[in-house]
CSV table of C-alpha atoms and ligand atoms in Angstrom, one decimal:
chain,number,residue,atom,x,y,z
A,1,MET,CA,-42.4,-13.1,66.4
A,2,ASP,CA,-39.1,-14.2,67.8
A,3,VAL,CA,-36.5,-13.7,65.1
A,4,THR,CA,-33.2,-15.3,66.2
A,5,LYS,CA,-31.3,-12.7,64.2
A,6,GLY,CA,-27.6,-13.4,63.9
A,7,LEU,CA,-27.7,-16.3,66.3
A,8,GLU,CA,-24.6,-18.5,65.5
A,9,VAL,CA,-25.1,-22.2,66.1
A,10,PRO,CA,-21.9,-23.2,67.9
A,11,GLY,CA,-19.9,-26.0,66.3
A,12,GLU,CA,-22.1,-26.2,63.2
A,13,THR,CA,-20.0,-26.1,60.1
A,14,LEU,CA,-21.3,-24.6,56.9
A,15,GLU,CA,-21.2,-28.0,55.3
A,16,ALA,CA,-23.5,-29.4,58.0
A,17,GLU,CA,-25.8,-26.5,57.8
A,18,VAL,CA,-26.1,-26.8,54.0
A,19,LYS,CA,-26.7,-30.6,54.3
A,20,ALA,CA,-29.4,-30.0,56.9
A,21,PHE,CA,-31.1,-27.4,54.8
A,22,PHE,CA,-31.3,-29.6,51.7
A,23,ASP,CA,-32.0,-32.8,53.6
A,24,SER,CA,-35.0,-31.3,55.4
A,25,ALA,CA,-36.4,-29.3,52.4
A,26,PRO,CA,-39.6,-30.7,50.8
A,27,PRO,CA,-38.7,-32.5,47.5
A,28,LEU,CA,-38.6,-30.2,44.5
A,29,GLN,CA,-41.5,-30.8,42.0
A,30,ASN,CA,-40.3,-31.8,38.6
A,31,SER,CA,-36.5,-31.7,39.3
A,32,ASP,CA,-35.9,-34.2,36.5
A,33,GLY,CA,-37.8,-32.0,34.0
A,34,ILE,CA,-35.8,-29.0,35.1
A,35,THR,CA,-32.5,-30.8,34.6
A,36,GLN,CA,-33.6,-31.9,31.2
A,37,LEU,CA,-34.6,-28.4,30.1
A,38,LEU,CA,-31.3,-27.1,31.3
A,39,ASP,CA,-29.2,-29.7,29.6
A,40,GLN,CA,-31.0,-29.0,26.3
A,41,PHE,CA,-30.6,-25.2,26.7
A,42,ILE,CA,-26.9,-25.5,27.6
A,43,LYS,CA,-26.2,-27.9,24.7
A,44,ARG,CA,-28.0,-25.7,22.2
A,45,ASN,CA,-26.1,-22.6,23.3
A,46,SER,CA,-22.7,-24.4,23.4
A,47,SER,CA,-22.3,-24.8,19.7
A,48,PRO,CA,-20.6,-21.8,18.0
A,49,SER,CA,-22.9,-18.8,17.2
A,50,GLU,CA,-22.5,-16.2,14.4
A,51,ASN,CA,-19.1,-15.0,15.7
A,52,GLY,CA,-17.7,-18.5,15.7
A,53,LYS,CA,-17.7,-18.7,19.5
A,54,ALA,CA,-20.1,-20.5,21.8
A,55,ARG,CA,-22.5,-18.1,23.6
A,56,ARG,CA,-22.0,-17.0,27.1
A,57,ILE,CA,-24.8,-18.2,29.4
A,58,VAL,CA,-25.9,-16.2,32.4
A,59,CYS,CA,-28.2,-17.3,35.2
A,60,VAL,CA,-30.2,-14.2,36.3
A,61,THR,CA,-32.0,-14.6,39.6
A,62,SER,CA,-34.9,-12.3,40.3
A,63,GLY,CA,-37.6,-11.4,42.8
A,64,GLY,CA,-38.0,-12.3,46.5
A,65,THR,CA,-38.1,-15.8,48.0
A,66,THR,CA,-40.8,-16.6,50.6
A,67,ALA,CA,-40.1,-18.4,53.9
A,68,PRO,CA,-43.2,-20.4,54.8
A,69,LEU,CA,-44.4,-20.6,58.4
A,70,GLU,CA,-46.6,-23.7,57.9
A,71,GLN,CA,-46.0,-26.8,55.8
A,72,ARG,CA,-49.5,-26.5,54.3
A,73,CYS,CA,-48.6,-22.9,53.8
A,74,VAL,CA,-51.1,-20.2,54.5
A,75,ARG,CA,-48.7,-17.6,55.9
A,76,TYR,CA,-45.1,-16.8,54.9
A,77,VAL,CA,-42.4,-14.2,55.4
A,78,ASP,CA,-41.9,-12.2,52.2
A,79,ASN,CA,-39.8,-9.2,51.1
A,80,PHE,CA,-40.2,-6.1,48.9
A,81,SER,CA,-38.4,-7.3,45.7
A,82,SER,CA,-40.5,-6.7,42.6
A,83,GLY,CA,-38.2,-8.5,40.1
A,84,HIS,CA,-37.6,-5.3,38.1
A,85,ARG,CA,-33.8,-5.5,38.3
A,86,GLY,CA,-33.6,-9.1,37.2
A,87,ALA,CA,-36.2,-8.8,34.4
A,88,THR,CA,-34.6,-5.6,33.0
A,89,SER,CA,-31.1,-7.0,33.2
A,90,THR,CA,-32.3,-10.1,31.3
A,91,GLU,CA,-33.3,-7.9,28.4
A,92,TYR,CA,-29.9,-6.2,28.3
A,93,PHE,CA,-28.1,-9.5,28.6
A,94,LEU,CA,-30.0,-10.9,25.6
A,95,LYS,CA,-29.1,-7.7,23.7
A,96,ALA,CA,-25.4,-8.3,24.6
A,97,GLY,CA,-25.6,-11.7,23.0
A,98,TYR,CA,-26.0,-13.9,26.1
A,99,ALA,CA,-28.3,-16.9,26.5
A,100,VAL,CA,-30.3,-16.3,29.8
A,101,ILE,CA,-31.6,-18.7,32.4
A,102,PHE,CA,-34.1,-16.5,34.2
A,103,LEU,CA,-34.8,-17.9,37.7
A,104,ASN,CA,-37.6,-15.8,38.9
A,105,ARG,CA,-40.3,-15.6,41.6
A,106,LYS,CA,-43.7,-16.6,40.3
A,107,GLY,CA,-45.8,-13.5,39.5
A,108,SER,CA,-42.8,-11.1,39.7
A,109,PHE,CA,-41.8,-8.6,37.0
A,110,GLN,CA,-41.1,-10.3,33.6
A,111,PRO,CA,-38.7,-9.4,30.8
A,112,PHE,CA,-40.1,-7.3,27.9
A,113,CYS,CA,-43.0,-6.0,30.0
A,114,ARG,CA,-41.5,-2.6,31.0
A,115,SER,CA,-43.7,-0.5,28.7
A,116,LEU,CA,-46.9,-2.3,29.6
A,117,PRO,CA,-49.3,-1.2,32.3
A,118,ASP,CA,-49.6,-3.1,35.7
A,119,ASP,CA,-52.5,-5.2,34.5
A,120,PRO,CA,-51.6,-5.7,30.8
A,121,LEU,CA,-54.3,-8.2,29.9
A,122,LEU,CA,-57.1,-6.1,31.1
A,123,GLU,CA,-55.7,-2.7,30.3
A,124,CYS,CA,-54.2,-3.3,26.8
A,125,PHE,CA,-57.2,-5.1,25.3
A,126,LYS,CA,-60.8,-4.1,24.7
A,127,PRO,CA,-63.8,-6.0,23.5
A,128,THR,CA,-65.0,-5.1,20.0
A,129,ASP,CA,-68.2,-7.2,20.4
A,130,GLU,CA,-69.4,-10.1,22.5
A,131,SER,CA,-66.8,-12.6,21.2
A,132,ASN,CA,-63.8,-10.6,20.0
A,133,ILE,CA,-61.1,-8.4,21.5
A,134,GLN,CA,-58.5,-6.1,20.1
A,135,VAL,CA,-55.4,-4.3,21.3
A,136,CYS,CA,-56.1,-0.7,22.5
A,137,GLU,CA,-54.5,1.9,20.2
A,138,ALA,CA,-52.5,3.4,23.0
A,139,TYR,CA,-50.7,0.1,23.7
A,140,SER,CA,-50.5,-1.5,20.3
A,141,GLU,CA,-46.8,-0.8,19.6
A,142,ALA,CA,-45.8,-1.8,23.2
A,143,VAL,CA,-47.8,-5.0,23.1
A,144,LYS,CA,-46.4,-5.9,19.7
A,145,ARG,CA,-42.8,-5.2,20.8
A,146,ALA,CA,-43.2,-7.2,24.0
A,147,VAL,CA,-44.8,-10.2,22.3
A,148,VAL,CA,-42.4,-10.3,19.4
A,149,ASP,CA,-39.2,-9.8,21.5
A,150,HIS,CA,-40.3,-12.4,24.1
A,151,HIS,CA,-41.3,-14.9,21.4
A,152,THR,CA,-38.0,-14.5,19.6
A,153,ALA,CA,-36.0,-15.0,22.7
A,154,VAL,CA,-37.9,-18.1,23.9
A,155,THR,CA,-38.4,-19.8,20.5
A,156,GLY,CA,-34.8,-18.9,19.5
A,157,GLY,CA,-33.6,-21.0,22.5
A,158,LEU,CA,-32.0,-17.9,24.2
A,159,LEU,CA,-34.3,-17.5,27.2
A,160,LEU,CA,-35.2,-20.2,29.6
A,161,LYS,CA,-37.6,-19.2,32.4
A,162,LEU,CA,-37.8,-21.2,35.7
A,163,HIS,CA,-39.9,-20.2,38.6
A,164,PHE,CA,-39.7,-20.4,42.4
A,165,ASN,CA,-41.8,-19.3,45.4
A,166,THR,CA,-40.0,-20.5,48.5
A,167,ILE,CA,-36.4,-20.2,49.6
A,168,PHE,CA,-36.3,-24.1,49.4
A,169,GLU,CA,-37.3,-24.1,45.7
A,170,TYR,CA,-35.0,-21.2,44.9
A,171,LEU,CA,-31.9,-22.8,46.4
A,172,GLN,CA,-32.8,-26.3,45.1
A,173,ILE,CA,-33.2,-25.0,41.5
A,174,LEU,CA,-30.1,-22.7,41.8
A,175,GLN,CA,-28.1,-25.8,42.7
A,176,ILE,CA,-29.3,-27.7,39.7
A,177,ILE,CA,-28.6,-24.8,37.4
A,178,ALA,CA,-25.1,-24.4,38.9
A,179,VAL,CA,-24.2,-28.0,38.6
A,180,SER,CA,-25.6,-28.1,35.0
A,181,LEU,CA,-23.5,-25.1,34.0
A,182,ARG,CA,-20.3,-26.4,35.4
A,183,CYS,CA,-19.5,-28.0,32.1
A,184,ILE,CA,-19.1,-24.6,30.4
A,185,GLY,CA,-16.6,-23.3,33.0
A,186,PRO,CA,-15.9,-19.6,32.8
A,187,ARG,CA,-18.4,-19.0,30.0
A,188,ALA,CA,-21.1,-19.2,32.7
A,189,MET,CA,-22.2,-16.3,34.8
A,190,PHE,CA,-24.3,-16.0,37.9
A,191,TYR,CA,-26.0,-12.6,38.4
A,192,LEU,CA,-27.8,-13.0,41.7
A,193,ALA,CA,-30.2,-10.2,41.9
A,194,ALA,CA,-32.9,-12.1,43.8
A,195,ALA,CA,-33.6,-11.0,47.3
A,196,ALA,CA,-33.2,-14.4,49.0
A,197,SER,CA,-34.5,-14.9,52.5
A,198,ASP,CA,-31.9,-14.6,55.3
A,199,TYR,CA,-34.1,-16.5,57.8
A,200,TYR,CA,-36.3,-19.5,57.5
A,201,VAL,CA,-38.2,-22.1,59.5
A,202,PRO,CA,-36.6,-25.6,58.9
A,203,TRP,CA,-39.2,-27.8,57.3
A,204,LYS,CA,-39.0,-30.4,60.1
A,205,GLU,CA,-39.6,-27.7,62.8
A,206,MET,CA,-42.5,-26.2,60.9
A,207,VAL,CA,-46.1,-26.9,62.0
A,208,GLU,CA,-48.1,-28.8,59.5
A,209,HIS,CA,-51.4,-27.0,59.7
A,210,LYS,CA,-52.4,-23.4,59.7
A,211,ILE,CA,-51.3,-21.6,62.8
A,212,GLN,CA,-54.3,-20.9,64.9
A,213,SER,CA,-55.0,-17.3,66.0
A,214,GLY,CA,-56.0,-16.6,69.6
A,215,SER,CA,-52.8,-16.4,71.6
A,216,HIS,CA,-51.5,-12.9,72.3
A,217,LEU,CA,-47.9,-13.8,71.2
A,218,LEU,CA,-46.9,-15.7,68.1
A,219,ASP,CA,-43.5,-17.3,68.9
A,220,VAL,CA,-41.9,-18.6,65.7
A,221,LYS,CA,-38.2,-19.3,65.6
A,222,LEU,CA,-36.4,-18.6,62.3
A,223,VAL,CA,-32.9,-19.7,61.7
A,224,ASN,CA,-30.2,-18.3,59.4
A,225,VAL,CA,-30.3,-19.7,55.8
A,226,PRO,CA,-26.8,-21.2,55.2
A,227,LYS,CA,-24.5,-18.9,53.1
A,228,MET,CA,-25.0,-20.6,49.8
A,229,LEU,CA,-22.8,-18.1,47.9
A,230,SER,CA,-19.7,-19.9,49.4
A,231,VAL,CA,-21.1,-23.2,48.2
A,232,LEU,CA,-21.9,-21.9,44.7
A,233,ARG,CA,-18.4,-20.4,44.4
A,234,ASN,CA,-16.4,-23.4,45.9
A,235,ASP,CA,-18.4,-26.5,45.0
A,236,TRP,CA,-21.3,-26.1,42.6
A,237,ALA,CA,-19.7,-24.0,39.8
A,238,PRO,CA,-16.1,-23.0,40.8
A,239,LEU,CA,-15.2,-21.6,37.4
A,240,ALA,CA,-18.3,-19.5,36.8
A,241,PHE,CA,-18.1,-15.7,36.9
A,242,CYS,CA,-20.1,-14.7,40.0
A,243,ILE,CA,-21.9,-11.4,40.6
A,244,SER,CA,-23.9,-11.0,43.8
A,245,PHE,CA,-25.9,-8.0,45.1
A,246,LYS,CA,-26.0,-6.2,48.3
A,247,LEU,CA,-29.0,-4.1,49.3
A,248,GLU,CA,-29.0,-1.8,52.3
A,249,THR,CA,-31.3,1.0,53.5
A,250,ASP,CA,-28.4,2.8,55.3
A,251,SER,CA,-26.0,4.3,52.7
A,252,ASN,CA,-23.3,4.6,55.4
A,253,ILE,CA,-22.8,0.9,55.6
A,254,LEU,CA,-23.5,-0.1,52.0
A,255,LEU,CA,-20.0,-0.1,50.5
A,256,LYS,CA,-18.4,-1.7,53.6
A,257,LYS,CA,-20.9,-4.6,53.5
A,258,ALA,CA,-20.5,-5.0,49.8
A,259,THR,CA,-16.7,-5.1,50.1
A,260,ALA,CA,-17.0,-7.6,53.0
A,261,ALA,CA,-19.2,-9.9,50.8
A,262,LEU,CA,-16.8,-9.6,47.9
A,263,GLU,CA,-14.0,-10.9,50.0
A,264,LYS,CA,-15.9,-13.4,52.2
A,265,TYR,CA,-17.6,-15.2,49.3
A,266,LYS,CA,-14.9,-14.6,46.7
A,267,MET,CA,-17.3,-13.0,44.3
A,268,ASP,CA,-16.0,-11.4,41.0
A,269,ALA,CA,-18.1,-8.3,41.7
A,270,VAL,CA,-20.8,-7.2,44.2
A,271,VAL,CA,-23.4,-4.8,43.0
A,272,ALA,CA,-24.2,-2.4,45.9
A,273,ASN,CA,-27.5,-0.6,45.9
A,274,GLU,CA,-29.6,1.4,48.3
A,275,LEU,CA,-33.3,0.7,48.5
A,276,SER,CA,-34.6,4.2,47.6
A,277,SER,CA,-32.1,4.9,44.7
A,278,ARG,CA,-31.7,1.4,43.3
A,279,LYS,CA,-33.3,2.4,39.9
A,280,GLU,CA,-31.0,5.4,39.6
A,281,GLN,CA,-27.6,4.2,40.6
A,282,VAL,CA,-25.6,1.2,41.8
A,283,VAL,CA,-21.9,0.8,42.6
A,284,VAL,CA,-20.0,-2.2,41.2
A,285,VAL,CA,-17.5,-3.3,43.8
A,286,THR,CA,-14.5,-5.4,42.6
A,287,SER,CA,-11.1,-6.1,44.2
A,288,ALA,CA,-9.6,-3.5,41.8
A,289,GLU,CA,-12.0,-0.6,42.0
A,290,ASN,CA,-15.5,0.7,42.8
A,291,VAL,CA,-17.4,1.9,39.8
A,292,VAL,CA,-20.5,4.1,40.2
A,293,VAL,CA,-23.0,3.3,37.5
A,294,LYS,CA,-25.8,5.8,36.9
A,295,ARG,CA,-28.9,5.8,34.8
A,296,ASP,CA,-28.4,8.0,31.6
A,297,LYS,CA,-31.5,10.1,31.5
A,298,SER,CA,-30.8,11.5,28.1
A,299,ARG,CA,-31.2,8.0,26.4
A,300,SER,CA,-34.5,6.3,25.5
A,301,ASP,CA,-33.2,3.0,26.9
A,302,ASN,CA,-32.3,4.8,30.1
A,303,ASP,CA,-32.4,2.1,32.7
A,304,VAL,CA,-29.4,1.8,35.1
A,305,GLU,CA,-29.2,-1.8,33.9
A,306,ASN,CA,-28.1,-0.7,30.4
A,307,PRO,CA,-24.6,0.6,31.5
A,308,LEU,CA,-24.5,-2.0,34.3
A,309,ILE,CA,-24.8,-5.0,31.9
A,310,LYS,CA,-22.3,-3.4,29.5
A,311,LEU,CA,-19.8,-3.1,32.4
A,312,ILE,CA,-20.4,-6.6,33.8
A,313,SER,CA,-20.3,-8.2,30.3
A,314,GLU,CA,-16.9,-6.5,29.6
A,315,LYS,CA,-15.6,-7.8,32.9
A,316,HIS,CA,-16.9,-11.3,32.1
A,317,ALA,CA,-15.1,-11.2,28.7
A,318,THR,CA,-11.8,-10.3,30.4
A,319,TYR,CA,-12.4,-13.1,32.9
A,320,ILE,CA,-12.9,-15.7,30.1
A,321,GLU,CA,-9.6,-14.7,28.6
A,322,HIS,CA,-7.8,-15.0,32.1
A,323,PRO,CA,-10.0,-17.2,34.3
A,324,GLY,CA,-7.6,-17.3,37.3
A,325,ARG,CA,-8.6,-15.4,40.4
B,401,PAZ,O1,-36.4,-6.6,42.5
B,401,PAZ,P1,-36.3,-5.1,42.6
B,401,PAZ,O2,-36.0,-4.5,41.2
B,401,PAZ,O3,-37.5,-4.5,43.2
B,401,PAZ,O4,-35.0,-4.8,43.5
B,401,PAZ,C1,-33.8,-5.3,43.2
B,401,PAZ,C2,-32.9,-5.7,44.4
B,401,PAZ,C3,-32.8,-4.5,45.3
B,401,PAZ,C4,-33.7,-6.8,45.1
B,401,PAZ,C5,-31.5,-6.2,43.9
B,401,PAZ,O5,-30.9,-5.2,43.2
B,401,PAZ,C6,-30.7,-6.6,45.1
B,401,PAZ,O6,-30.0,-5.9,45.7
B,401,PAZ,N1,-30.8,-8.0,45.4
B,401,PAZ,C7,-30.1,-8.5,46.5
B,401,PAZ,C8,-30.8,-8.1,47.8
B,401,PAZ,C9,-30.0,-8.6,49.0
B,401,PAZ,O7,-29.1,-7.9,49.6
B,401,PAZ,O8,-30.3,-9.7,49.5
């Protein structure tokens, strides 16, 4: 596979790249339905809550995007992301009083499922006779908690789940969300934990049918996905509080890359994490300071996302008071 890594297209502006990306993307299924759901969700969460203030709304992105290699897709480029970070963060955002738009990869880790086994339906239930099933004793508390908490969040209008598979769907839906959230200004937050593809095959250059095997070399050209963080920050939702993530496997370059992203894309914070230790610790990089956030092993709710969301939520509250950058 010929990956044209880092190839700059001379003379192409970001604006032109972004336009080309969206113009050539396959039309998003049900975009009107998504816009309608978002408008209802935002309206509902914009009237004053118990404390007399309107709720803050966060868009949490989660899981990895695919980059298809064929229009009638059989094969695609994928990545490692399980969606654990986004799903767990969603739970802590809800606890902190946020309404959450959870934009997640279909089939990835979901909120409230942390205490359940990998295959919850088949492992948590057992047949009692030919036509009835019941929850296994060992999982009864965990299943009850998960079902009740999920139901409460969704029916209470505090959790809206939207799904993507491809990089096209992800960016199309992210754009709709951002433009819809523009009306609530600094009360909106983007918490971009999804591992979005850096490279993709433009739709028009993609073969329609399944690539045939047989030749020794598969030559597929992937091009850089336009840097949508700039577009989100400058055009789609300029007043929103923006948190992006930076993942590296080499800890020696992690903070340098996170700081560069903070400055280049004018993020409010970049959460830096290393692949192998990402569930243990992260570093929140801002223009003022770098804060190391660690999992507190002495607590029952000992995920690193617990202190992380506390810190981010405090920074967001300060930003709402003084929205200038
Ligand atoms: O999804 P997960 O829990 O397995 O991993 C989370 C993560 C490492 C994808 C996330 O914390 C992150 O860094 N997202 C951005 C990745 C990037 O640099 O594109």
